[in-house]
Short mmCIF file of C-alpha atoms in Angstrom, two decimals:
data_model
loop_
_atom_site.label_atom_id
_atom_site.label_comp_id
_atom_site.label_asym_id
_atom_site.label_seq_id
_atom_site.Cartn_x
_atom_site.Cartn_y
_atom_site.Cartn_z
CA MET A 845 -0.02 0.09 0.02
CA LEU A 846 2.94 2.25 0.80
CA THR A 847 4.63 1.71 -2.25
CA ARG A 848 1.59 2.40 -4.23
CA ARG A 849 0.95 5.54 -2.30
CA PHE A 850 4.44 6.74 -2.78
CA LYS A 851 4.54 5.87 -6.78
CA PHE A 852 1.48 7.75 -7.00
CA ARG A 853 2.81 10.98 -4.95
CA TYR A 854 6.18 10.34 -7.02
CA ALA A 855 3.93 10.56 -10.51
CA ILE A 856 2.26 13.82 -9.33
CA THR A 857 5.57 15.49 -8.40
CA MET A 858 7.16 14.52 -11.50
CA ALA A 859 4.04 15.96 -13.55
CA ILE A 860 4.11 19.23 -11.54
CA THR A 861 7.79 19.62 -12.09
CA ILE A 862 7.38 19.20 -15.96
CA VAL A 863 4.71 21.92 -16.09
CA ILE A 864 6.67 24.34 -14.19
CA ALA A 865 9.71 23.71 -16.19
CA CYS A 866 7.49 24.19 -19.39
CA VAL A 867 5.61 27.56 -17.99
CA THR A 868 9.33 28.81 -17.40
CA LEU A 869 10.48 27.69 -20.68
CA PHE A 870 7.74 29.53 -22.79
CA ALA A 871 7.73 32.72 -20.44
CA TYR A 872 11.23 33.07 -20.47
CA PRO A 873 12.68 31.93 -23.75
CA ASP A 874 15.71 34.16 -23.60
CA GLN A 875 16.88 32.18 -20.61
CA GLN A 876 17.81 29.55 -23.16
CA THR A 877 20.63 28.92 -24.62
CA ASN A 878 20.42 29.99 -28.40
CA LYS A 879 21.21 26.69 -30.36
CA LYS A 880 20.26 27.01 -33.97
CA GLY A 881 19.43 23.93 -35.73
CA MET A 882 21.39 25.36 -38.90
CA ARG A 883 24.98 26.17 -38.95
CA VAL A 884 27.65 26.98 -41.78
CA SER A 885 28.71 23.55 -43.20
CA PRO A 886 32.71 23.05 -43.01
CA ASP A 887 32.68 23.35 -47.02
CA SER A 888 31.24 26.78 -46.63
CA ARG A 889 33.58 27.98 -43.86
CA SER A 890 36.40 28.89 -46.30
CA ARG A 891 34.19 30.85 -48.47
CA VAL A 892 33.00 32.80 -45.70
CA ARG A 893 36.46 33.55 -44.26
CA LYS A 894 37.57 35.09 -47.80
CA ALA A 895 34.54 36.98 -47.53
CA ILE A 896 35.56 38.22 -44.13
CA THR A 897 38.68 39.88 -45.84
CA SER A 898 36.41 42.52 -47.72
CA VAL A 899 34.87 43.64 -44.56
CA GLY A 900 36.10 46.61 -42.33
CA LEU A 901 35.52 49.09 -39.62
CA ILE A 902 34.06 52.66 -40.54
CA LEU A 903 35.77 55.41 -38.57
CA VAL A 904 34.62 58.86 -38.79
CA ARG A 905 35.70 62.38 -37.21
CA ASN A 906 34.69 66.16 -37.85
CA LEU A 907 36.98 69.06 -38.58
CA GLY A 908 37.89 70.70 -35.32
CA ASP A 909 37.89 67.60 -33.17
CA ASN A 910 40.83 66.93 -31.57
CA SER A 911 40.20 63.26 -30.76
CA SER A 912 41.07 60.53 -33.03
CA PRO A 913 38.68 59.27 -35.56
CA ARG A 914 35.94 57.01 -33.64
CA PRO A 915 34.45 53.89 -34.50
CA ARG A 916 30.80 54.12 -36.45
CA GLY A 917 30.06 51.15 -38.11
CA SER A 918 31.14 48.67 -40.62
CA GLY A 919 31.83 48.75 -44.54
CA VAL A 920 32.36 46.20 -47.13
CA ILE A 921 34.69 46.30 -50.18
CA VAL A 922 32.47 45.61 -53.28
CA ARG A 923 34.92 46.08 -56.08
CA SER A 924 38.71 45.53 -56.46
CA ASP A 925 39.60 49.18 -57.39
CA GLY A 926 38.28 50.16 -53.41
CA VAL A 927 34.47 50.72 -53.81
CA ILE A 928 33.11 50.37 -50.60
CA VAL A 929 29.08 50.09 -49.34
CA THR A 930 27.86 50.91 -45.99
CA ASN A 931 24.44 52.56 -44.36
CA ASN A 932 23.97 56.04 -45.04
CA HIS A 933 23.51 56.51 -41.48
CA VAL A 934 26.74 55.29 -40.63
CA ILE A 935 28.42 58.22 -42.10
CA THR A 936 25.81 60.61 -41.09
CA ASP A 937 26.24 62.75 -38.06
CA SER A 938 23.06 62.09 -36.13
CA ARG A 939 23.13 65.63 -34.38
CA THR A 940 23.60 67.46 -37.71
CA LYS A 941 21.85 65.19 -40.23
CA SER A 942 24.94 66.02 -42.07
CA LEU A 943 27.80 63.75 -43.43
CA PHE A 944 31.00 63.65 -40.98
CA ASP A 945 33.88 65.80 -42.48
CA GLU A 946 36.30 62.65 -42.54
CA ILE A 947 35.33 59.10 -43.27
CA PHE A 948 38.08 56.08 -42.88
CA PHE A 949 38.26 52.64 -43.57
CA VAL A 950 40.20 49.93 -41.45
CA PRO A 951 40.40 46.34 -42.96
CA SER A 952 39.32 43.30 -40.72
CA ASP A 953 42.75 41.80 -40.15
CA GLN A 954 43.72 44.98 -38.36
CA GLY A 955 40.71 46.08 -36.10
CA VAL A 956 40.05 49.37 -33.83
CA GLY A 957 43.43 49.37 -32.68
CA ALA A 958 44.93 49.66 -35.99
CA ALA A 959 47.74 52.47 -36.05
CA GLN A 960 46.49 56.01 -37.58
CA SER A 961 48.64 55.15 -40.84
CA LYS A 962 46.80 52.19 -41.58
CA LEU A 963 43.55 54.45 -42.35
CA SER A 964 42.43 54.65 -45.65
CA ARG A 965 40.60 57.78 -46.18
CA LEU A 966 37.19 57.76 -48.23
CA LYS A 967 35.54 59.50 -50.61
CA MET A 968 31.73 59.92 -50.95
CA LEU A 969 30.38 58.50 -54.51
CA SER A 970 26.57 58.08 -54.09
CA VAL A 971 24.15 57.76 -51.66
CA SER A 972 20.48 56.37 -51.37
CA ARG A 973 18.81 57.82 -48.65
CA GLU A 974 15.64 56.01 -49.48
CA TYR A 975 17.43 52.52 -48.65
CA ASP A 976 19.89 53.85 -46.26
CA LEU A 977 22.96 53.01 -48.49
CA ALA A 978 26.28 54.59 -49.53
CA LEU A 979 28.88 54.06 -51.99
CA LEU A 980 32.34 55.35 -50.99
CA ARG A 981 36.02 54.66 -52.51
CA ILE A 982 39.40 54.21 -50.89
CA GLU A 983 41.43 57.30 -52.13
CA PRO A 984 44.70 56.22 -53.51
CA ASP A 985 47.82 56.96 -51.95
CA SER A 986 49.62 59.56 -53.92
CA ALA A 987 53.09 58.13 -52.86
CA VAL A 988 52.05 54.65 -54.58
CA SER A 989 52.47 54.84 -58.58
CA LYS A 990 50.13 51.62 -59.06
CA PRO A 991 46.75 51.68 -57.11
CA PRO A 992 46.63 48.40 -55.34
CA LEU A 993 43.90 45.81 -55.75
CA PHE A 994 41.48 44.93 -52.75
CA PRO A 995 39.85 41.89 -51.80
CA ALA A 996 36.23 42.71 -53.04
CA VAL A 997 33.25 40.24 -51.90
CA GLU A 998 31.63 38.42 -54.76
CA ILE A 999 27.72 39.97 -55.16
CA GLY A 1000 25.25 37.14 -54.86
CA ASP A 1001 21.74 36.79 -56.34
CA SER A 1002 19.83 38.67 -53.35
CA LYS A 1003 16.28 37.98 -55.14
CA ALA A 1004 16.96 34.00 -55.16
CA VAL A 1005 17.27 33.58 -51.30
CA GLN A 1006 14.77 31.31 -49.79
CA LEU A 1007 13.36 30.93 -46.56
CA LEU A 1008 16.05 29.03 -43.92
CA ASP A 1009 18.87 29.50 -46.20
CA GLU A 1010 22.21 29.98 -44.20
CA VAL A 1011 23.33 33.71 -43.94
CA VAL A 1012 26.46 35.03 -41.73
CA ILE A 1013 26.76 38.80 -40.50
CA ILE A 1014 30.08 39.93 -40.89
CA GLY A 1015 30.94 43.37 -39.01
CA PHE A 1016 32.09 45.30 -35.76
CA PRO A 1017 29.49 45.56 -33.61
CA GLU A 1018 30.19 47.82 -30.60
CA LYS A 1019 29.97 45.26 -27.95
CA GLY A 1020 32.10 42.66 -30.24
CA GLY A 1021 35.41 44.11 -28.80
CA ALA A 1022 38.47 45.03 -31.35
CA THR A 1023 37.80 42.72 -34.07
CA VAL A 1024 35.63 41.54 -36.50
CA THR A 1025 32.83 39.49 -35.40
CA ILE A 1026 30.39 36.99 -36.91
CA SER A 1027 26.99 35.70 -36.23
CA GLU A 1028 25.33 32.66 -37.81
CA GLY A 1029 21.70 32.29 -38.59
CA VAL A 1030 18.93 31.83 -41.29
CA ILE A 1031 16.36 33.72 -43.64
CA GLU A 1032 13.44 34.31 -41.78
CA GLY A 1033 11.66 36.39 -44.09
CA LYS A 1034 11.51 38.59 -47.29
CA ASP A 1035 9.66 41.89 -47.62
CA ILE A 1036 9.82 42.50 -51.41
CA LEU A 1037 8.03 45.85 -51.39
CA GLY A 1038 9.76 47.15 -48.38
CA ASN A 1039 13.17 45.75 -50.06
CA TRP A 1040 14.08 43.88 -46.84
CA ILE A 1041 15.17 40.49 -45.99
CA LYS A 1042 14.90 39.31 -42.50
CA THR A 1043 17.14 36.98 -40.50
CA ASP A 1044 17.33 35.42 -36.89
CA ALA A 1045 21.32 36.15 -37.15
CA ARG A 1046 22.31 38.62 -34.62
CA VAL A 1047 22.32 42.13 -35.81
CA ILE A 1048 23.26 44.74 -33.12
CA HIS A 1049 24.98 48.11 -33.22
CA GLY A 1050 28.07 48.37 -34.93
CA ASN A 1051 26.97 45.78 -37.81
CA SER A 1052 25.31 48.17 -39.54
CA GLY A 1053 27.03 48.54 -43.23
CA GLY A 1054 28.79 44.99 -42.72
CA ALA A 1055 28.19 42.10 -44.75
CA ALA A 1056 25.60 39.44 -44.84
CA VAL A 1057 26.75 36.47 -47.00
CA ASN A 1058 25.22 33.30 -47.76
CA ALA A 1059 26.83 29.78 -47.63
CA GLU A 1060 28.95 30.43 -51.04
CA GLY A 1061 30.52 33.39 -49.19
CA LYS A 1062 28.51 35.70 -51.48
CA LEU A 1063 26.96 39.00 -50.27
CA ILE A 1064 23.26 38.94 -50.27
CA GLY A 1065 22.35 41.81 -47.86
CA ILE A 1066 23.67 44.77 -45.82
CA PRO A 1067 23.02 44.60 -42.30
CA THR A 1068 20.74 47.99 -41.46
CA LYS A 1069 18.56 47.76 -38.58
CA VAL A 1070 17.00 45.56 -35.81
CA GLU A 1071 13.69 45.38 -34.48
CA ALA A 1072 13.42 44.25 -30.98
CA ASP A 1073 10.71 42.75 -28.88
CA ASP A 1074 11.43 44.42 -25.38
CA GLN A 1075 8.24 44.04 -23.10
CA GLU A 1076 7.59 45.55 -19.70
CA ILE A 1077 7.23 43.17 -16.81
CA ASP A 1078 6.68 43.47 -12.93
CA LYS A 1079 9.23 41.77 -11.05
CA ASP A 1080 8.60 42.68 -7.49
CA GLY A 1081 4.59 41.88 -8.16
CA ASP A 1082 3.54 45.39 -7.00
CA GLY A 1083 1.42 45.46 -10.11
CA PHE A 1084 3.55 48.11 -11.84
CA PRO A 1085 6.36 47.20 -14.52
CA ASP A 1086 9.71 47.87 -13.23
CA ALA A 1087 11.87 46.30 -16.01
CA LYS A 1088 11.86 44.77 -19.38
CA ARG A 1089 12.55 41.68 -20.91
CA ARG A 1090 13.79 41.25 -24.52
CA TYR A 1091 11.91 38.32 -25.94
CA GLY A 1092 13.41 38.34 -29.36
CA ALA A 1093 14.75 40.13 -32.22
CA VAL A 1094 14.63 40.23 -36.07
CA GLY A 1095 17.54 41.77 -37.97
CA PHE A 1096 17.07 43.21 -41.22
CA LEU A 1097 18.94 43.25 -44.49
CA ARG A 1098 18.97 45.45 -47.44
CA PRO A 1099 19.15 42.88 -50.58
CA ALA A 1100 22.51 43.02 -52.43
CA HIS A 1101 20.57 43.88 -55.71
CA LEU A 1102 20.31 47.55 -54.36
CA VAL A 1103 23.93 47.74 -54.41
CA THR A 1104 24.50 45.97 -57.91
CA THR A 1105 22.17 48.83 -58.80
CA MET A 1106 23.61 51.73 -57.42
CA ILE A 1107 27.26 50.42 -58.80
CA ALA A 1108 26.07 49.91 -62.40
CA GLN A 1109 24.24 53.35 -62.53
CA LEU A 1110 27.05 55.14 -61.07
CA ALA A 1111 29.36 53.45 -63.35
CA GLY A 1112 27.35 54.27 -66.12
CA LYS A 1113 27.59 58.19 -65.14
CA ASP A 1114 31.13 58.42 -63.73
CA THR A 1115 33.51 58.39 -66.79
CA ALA A 1116 36.12 58.51 -64.17
CA LEU A 1117 34.95 55.57 -62.16
CA ARG A 1118 34.74 53.58 -65.38
CA THR A 1119 38.09 54.04 -66.63
CA SER A 1120 39.81 53.68 -63.07
CA VAL A 1121 38.63 49.99 -62.92
CA PRO A 1122 41.38 47.58 -62.63
CA SER A 1123 42.22 45.12 -65.58
CA GLN A 1124 40.93 42.53 -63.59
CA THR A 1125 37.25 44.00 -63.39
CA SER A 1126 37.59 46.18 -66.65
CA GLY A 1127 34.36 46.73 -68.36
CA VAL A 1128 32.69 44.09 -70.66
CA SER A 1129 31.34 44.26 -73.92
CA ILE A 1130 27.90 42.86 -74.50
CA LYS A 1131 27.39 41.20 -77.98
CA GLY A 1132 25.23 38.53 -79.17
CA ILE A 1133 22.64 37.50 -81.64
CA VAL A 1134 18.77 38.01 -81.87
CA ARG A 1135 16.47 35.44 -83.30
CA SER A 1136 13.19 33.96 -83.17
CA SER A 1137 12.26 31.36 -80.78
CA ASN A 1138 10.40 29.30 -83.56
CA GLY A 1139 12.74 28.33 -86.24
CA GLY A 1140 15.55 30.55 -85.27
CA LYS A 1141 15.21 33.22 -87.85
CA PRO A 1142 17.47 36.19 -87.23
CA ILE A 1143 15.27 39.54 -86.31
CA ALA A 1144 16.91 42.29 -87.85
CA GLY A 1145 16.44 45.91 -85.93
CA ALA A 1146 15.76 44.47 -82.69
CA LEU A 1147 16.73 46.96 -79.77
CA VAL A 1148 18.59 45.54 -76.96
CA GLY A 1149 19.84 47.16 -73.99
CA ILE A 1150 21.40 46.82 -70.42
CA VAL A 1151 19.72 47.91 -67.18
CA PRO A 1152 20.53 47.75 -63.62
CA PHE A 1153 19.47 44.11 -62.30
CA GLY A 1154 15.68 43.82 -61.55
CA THR A 1155 14.90 46.95 -63.55
CA VAL A 1156 11.15 46.94 -65.22
CA ASP A 1157 10.69 49.85 -66.89
CA VAL A 1158 13.30 51.34 -69.65
CA THR A 1159 14.04 54.69 -69.35
CA GLU A 1160 16.63 57.05 -70.69
CA ALA A 1161 18.10 57.56 -67.11
CA ASN A 1162 18.47 53.75 -66.37
CA LEU A 1163 19.68 52.54 -69.77
CA LEU A 1164 23.60 51.56 -69.46
CA THR A 1165 24.38 50.71 -72.75
CA TRP A 1166 22.28 49.67 -76.19
CA GLY A 1167 22.29 48.67 -79.38
CA THR A 1168 20.52 47.47 -82.64
CA ALA A 1169 20.57 43.96 -84.49
CA ASN A 1170 22.11 44.04 -88.01
CA ALA A 1171 20.29 41.90 -90.83
CA GLU A 1172 21.76 38.94 -89.33
CA GLY A 1173 20.58 39.54 -86.17
CA VAL A 1174 24.00 40.35 -84.41
CA TYR A 1175 24.01 43.27 -82.20
CA LYS A 1176 26.88 44.66 -80.19
CA LEU A 1177 26.24 47.61 -77.41
CA ASN A 1178 27.65 51.07 -77.80
CA LYS A 1179 29.73 50.64 -74.47
CA PRO A 1180 30.96 48.00 -71.96
CA VAL A 1181 29.80 47.67 -68.52
CA PRO A 1182 31.50 46.49 -65.32
CA PRO A 1183 31.05 42.77 -64.54
CA GLY A 1184 27.86 42.07 -62.15
CA ARG A 1185 24.55 40.92 -62.49
CA TYR A 1186 22.01 43.09 -65.02
CA THR A 1187 18.80 42.63 -66.91
CA LEU A 1188 19.02 42.28 -70.59
CA LYS A 1189 16.24 43.69 -72.45
CA ALA A 1190 15.13 43.37 -76.06
CA LYS A 1191 12.31 44.82 -78.22
CA ALA A 1192 11.44 44.35 -81.79
CA LEU A 1193 8.42 44.70 -84.10
CA GLY A 1194 6.02 42.05 -84.20
CA HIS A 1195 7.48 40.23 -81.15
CA ALA A 1196 6.68 40.17 -77.38
CA ALA A 1197 9.17 42.53 -75.22
CA TYR A 1198 12.00 40.23 -74.19
CA SER A 1199 13.73 40.38 -70.15
CA ARG A 1200 16.19 38.24 -68.57
CA ASP A 1201 18.39 38.68 -65.88
CA VAL A 1202 22.04 37.92 -66.61
CA ASP A 1203 25.47 37.51 -65.10
CA VAL A 1204 28.04 39.75 -66.89
CA LYS A 1205 31.60 38.34 -66.85
CA GLN A 1206 35.03 38.66 -68.78
CA THR A 1207 34.20 35.17 -70.09
CA SER A 1208 30.47 35.34 -70.60
CA GLY A 1209 30.72 35.26 -74.31
CA GLU A 1210 27.68 36.06 -76.57
CA PHE A 1211 24.07 36.35 -75.32
CA VAL A 1212 21.48 34.82 -77.43
CA ILE A 1213 17.97 36.39 -77.21
CA GLU A 1214 15.30 34.32 -78.66
CA MET A 1215 11.97 36.37 -79.29
CA ILE A 1216 8.39 35.08 -79.07
CA ALA A 1217 6.38 36.43 -82.18
CA SER A 1218 3.45 38.28 -80.81
CA LEU A 1219 0.10 37.49 -81.54
CA ILE A 1220 -1.05 41.34 -81.93
CA ARG A 1221 0.19 42.52 -85.44
#
C-alpha cells in the first residue's frame, strides 16, 4: 500500500515539475541557450572566411575635433578598385544630419586598434537615402605609383534567397571588442515591397553597413537595422512594470541587388570611375544574336539594352548601354559595363518584349536572345 501511495505521489510530483519547467521555458525564452538547428557547413567556412577579408571598420571625425577618428560602423569592399558600400546612417552625424567631414576605413585584419597610418581615407561617390545605402571609395595613396587591388566580396543573387537559407553576418558590433565578429543564422522572411530580407542572425549596433553572406560567401545583404521585442515586466509583483525583458529580435538586411544597381548607375554616369577599374574588373562588351524562338530566324532591327538588375521599365536614365541588331540579327552594345548582375532587355516589331537577368563576366561570351512572335500585329 505504501509503495503504491509513494508511486502515486512521485508521479504527481514529476508532472508538476514538468509543467513548471514548460511554463518557465515559454515565459522566459531568453534564458534558453540559443542553439540554432542550422549551422554553416565545413565546406562553406573557407568561402565565408574569404568574404571576411572584404569587410572593414568605418571610422569618422569632424573637422575641429581634437580626438582620433572613432568607430562608427562597418563597410564592405564590393569592387577591387576600392569601392565600399555601407549604410548612410553610419557616415551621417545624427546630431547635424550631415555627412562627417572625414571618413576612414580599416580592413578586418587590423581592427579598432590599428595605427593611424593604417587608416584609408574614403571619398563619397553615391548615396541612396531611401534605402540607407552609400557608396564610397578608398582614396589612392599619392606616394604609390600603381593603385593596389583590394579583396572585393562577390555579390550574390539576393532575389533568389529562400526561407531557412543560411546567412552569416560579418561586421564590427560595438559590443564585440576590437576585432571583426560573425554571427550565424537563417533567412526568416522577405519583404519584397519594402526591400528587406529578415534574419534571426544577430544584427546589433556597429554591424550596420557590414556584410550578410550566404553559404557560398557571396554578399546577399547589408545589415541595416534590428527590431527588438522588448516588453515591460513586473518583477516585484506590485502590479507596476519595473523592468524590461527582451523576448527576441529580427535583423533587417538591405538586399544586395540594390548595391548592384547603385554601382551600375554610378559606372554608367561617372567616366572617371569606369576608366579607373583595374584590368581584372575592366568593362565587358555585350554582344550576341537576336533570333526567333520559332525556327531561329534572325530578327533584324531589334533594340537591345542593359539596365540595372531587377529594372522593369526602361528609361533614358537607367539604360546603361544599348545597340541594334543588323540584318543577320547580330548586335553589339555601344559601351562596356563592369562585371556584375544586370537585366537584359530587347524589343522588336512583331515580337513580345524580352527581359532576362544575366551575369556579365569577362568570360560571358555572346548572349543569345530568342524572342516570341507577338499574336498582336
